[in-house]
Coordinates of C-alpha atoms in Angstrom, one line a residue:
M1 CA 4.8 8.0 11.4
M2 CA 4.6 8.7 7.4
G3 CA 2.5 11.5 6.5
L4 CA 0.2 11.4 3.2
P5 CA -0.2 10.2 0.8
Q6 CA 1.3 6.7 1.8
A7 CA 0.7 3.1 0.1
R8 CA -0.3 0.4 2.1
M9 CA 0.0 -3.4 1.0
A10 CA -2.0 -5.6 3.0
T11 CA -4.2 -9.1 2.9
Q12 CA -8.2 -8.6 2.6
A13 CA -10.4 -11.0 4.4
S14 CA -10.4 -13.5 1.4
G15 CA -6.4 -13.5 2.1
T16 CA -5.6 -11.7 -1.6
W17 CA -3.3 -8.8 -1.7
V18 CA -4.3 -5.6 -2.5
L19 CA -2.2 -2.1 -2.6
Y20 CA -4.0 1.3 -2.0
V21 CA -3.0 4.9 -1.2
L22 CA -3.9 6.7 1.8
T23 CA -4.9 10.3 1.1
D24 CA -6.7 12.9 2.8
A25 CA -9.5 12.1 0.8
P26 CA -12.6 9.8 2.4
C27 CA -11.4 6.0 2.5
V28 CA -13.8 5.1 0.0
E29 CA -12.1 7.5 -2.6
W30 CA -8.5 6.0 -2.0
P31 CA -7.0 4.6 -5.4
M32 CA -6.5 0.6 -4.9
H33 CA -5.4 -2.3 -6.8
N34 CA -5.9 -5.9 -6.1
F35 CA -3.5 -8.7 -6.9
G36 CA -6.2 -10.9 -7.2
R37 CA -4.0 -13.8 -5.5
V38 CA -3.0 -14.9 -1.9
T39 CA 0.2 -16.3 -3.0
P40 CA 3.0 -15.4 -3.8
M41 CA 3.4 -12.1 -2.0
P42 CA 3.7 -9.5 -4.8
T43 CA 7.4 -8.4 -5.7
V44 CA 8.6 -5.0 -5.2
Q45 CA 8.6 -4.3 -9.1
E46 CA 5.0 -5.6 -9.0
R47 CA 3.8 -3.4 -6.2
V48 CA 5.5 -0.6 -8.3
R49 CA 3.5 -1.3 -11.5
A50 CA 0.5 -1.4 -9.0
L51 CA 1.3 2.2 -7.7
A52 CA 2.3 3.7 -11.3
A53 CA -1.3 2.0 -12.4
V54 CA -3.2 4.2 -9.8
G55 CA -0.9 7.2 -10.5
Y56 CA 1.3 7.2 -7.6
C57 CA 5.0 6.5 -7.2
P58 CA 7.6 5.6 -4.3
V59 CA 9.2 9.1 -2.9
S60 CA 13.0 9.0 -4.3
G61 CA 15.4 8.6 -1.9
G62 CA 12.5 7.8 0.8
P63 CA 12.2 4.9 3.1
E64 CA 11.8 1.4 1.8
W65 CA 8.6 -1.0 2.4
E66 CA 8.3 -1.2 6.1
W67 CA 6.7 -4.6 7.3
N68 CA 4.5 -5.0 10.4
A69 CA 1.8 -7.2 11.6
T70 CA -1.8 -6.5 13.3
P71 CA -1.6 -6.9 16.8
H72 CA -2.1 -10.3 18.6
S73 CA -5.7 -11.1 19.6
P74 CA -8.0 -13.9 19.3
A75 CA -8.2 -13.2 15.5
A76 CA -5.7 -13.9 13.0
R77 CA -2.7 -11.8 12.5
H78 CA -2.3 -10.2 9.4
L79 CA 0.8 -8.8 7.6
W80 CA 1.1 -5.2 5.9
A81 CA 3.4 -3.3 4.6
A82 CA 3.7 0.9 3.8
I83 CA 6.0 3.2 1.7
A84 CA 5.6 7.0 1.4
V85 CA 4.8 7.8 -2.3
R86 CA 3.9 10.8 -4.4
S87 CA 1.4 11.3 -7.4
L88 CA 2.8 11.1 -10.9
T89 CA 0.6 14.3 -11.6
P90 CA 1.8 17.7 -10.4
A91 CA -2.2 18.0 -9.4
G92 CA -2.2 14.6 -7.7
A93 CA -5.0 13.8 -5.5
G94 CA -4.4 14.6 -1.4
G95 CA -1.9 14.5 0.8
E96 CA 1.1 16.9 1.6
G97 CA 3.6 16.4 -1.1
A98 CA 0.6 15.4 -3.8

């Protein structure tokens, strides 16, 4: 499993794509960017711009976006992705490597 900070992109209950950065701060304080659309899925370039807008970037030389889906259940399955990130500022918020 990836350490923190880590960015995730998923669909909200409304179906719109959202990107958020998991840190060691309470989840209500996690940086977030709402793409405001259901389709098309945000491109890698859009995700990188969204990360920069909230003060983060992918870890250089780190893993690519890892895709997954919620477990099968009576509810609809949801696609989500994760990538290791680092703060753009030396004193970035939370997480190891920030």
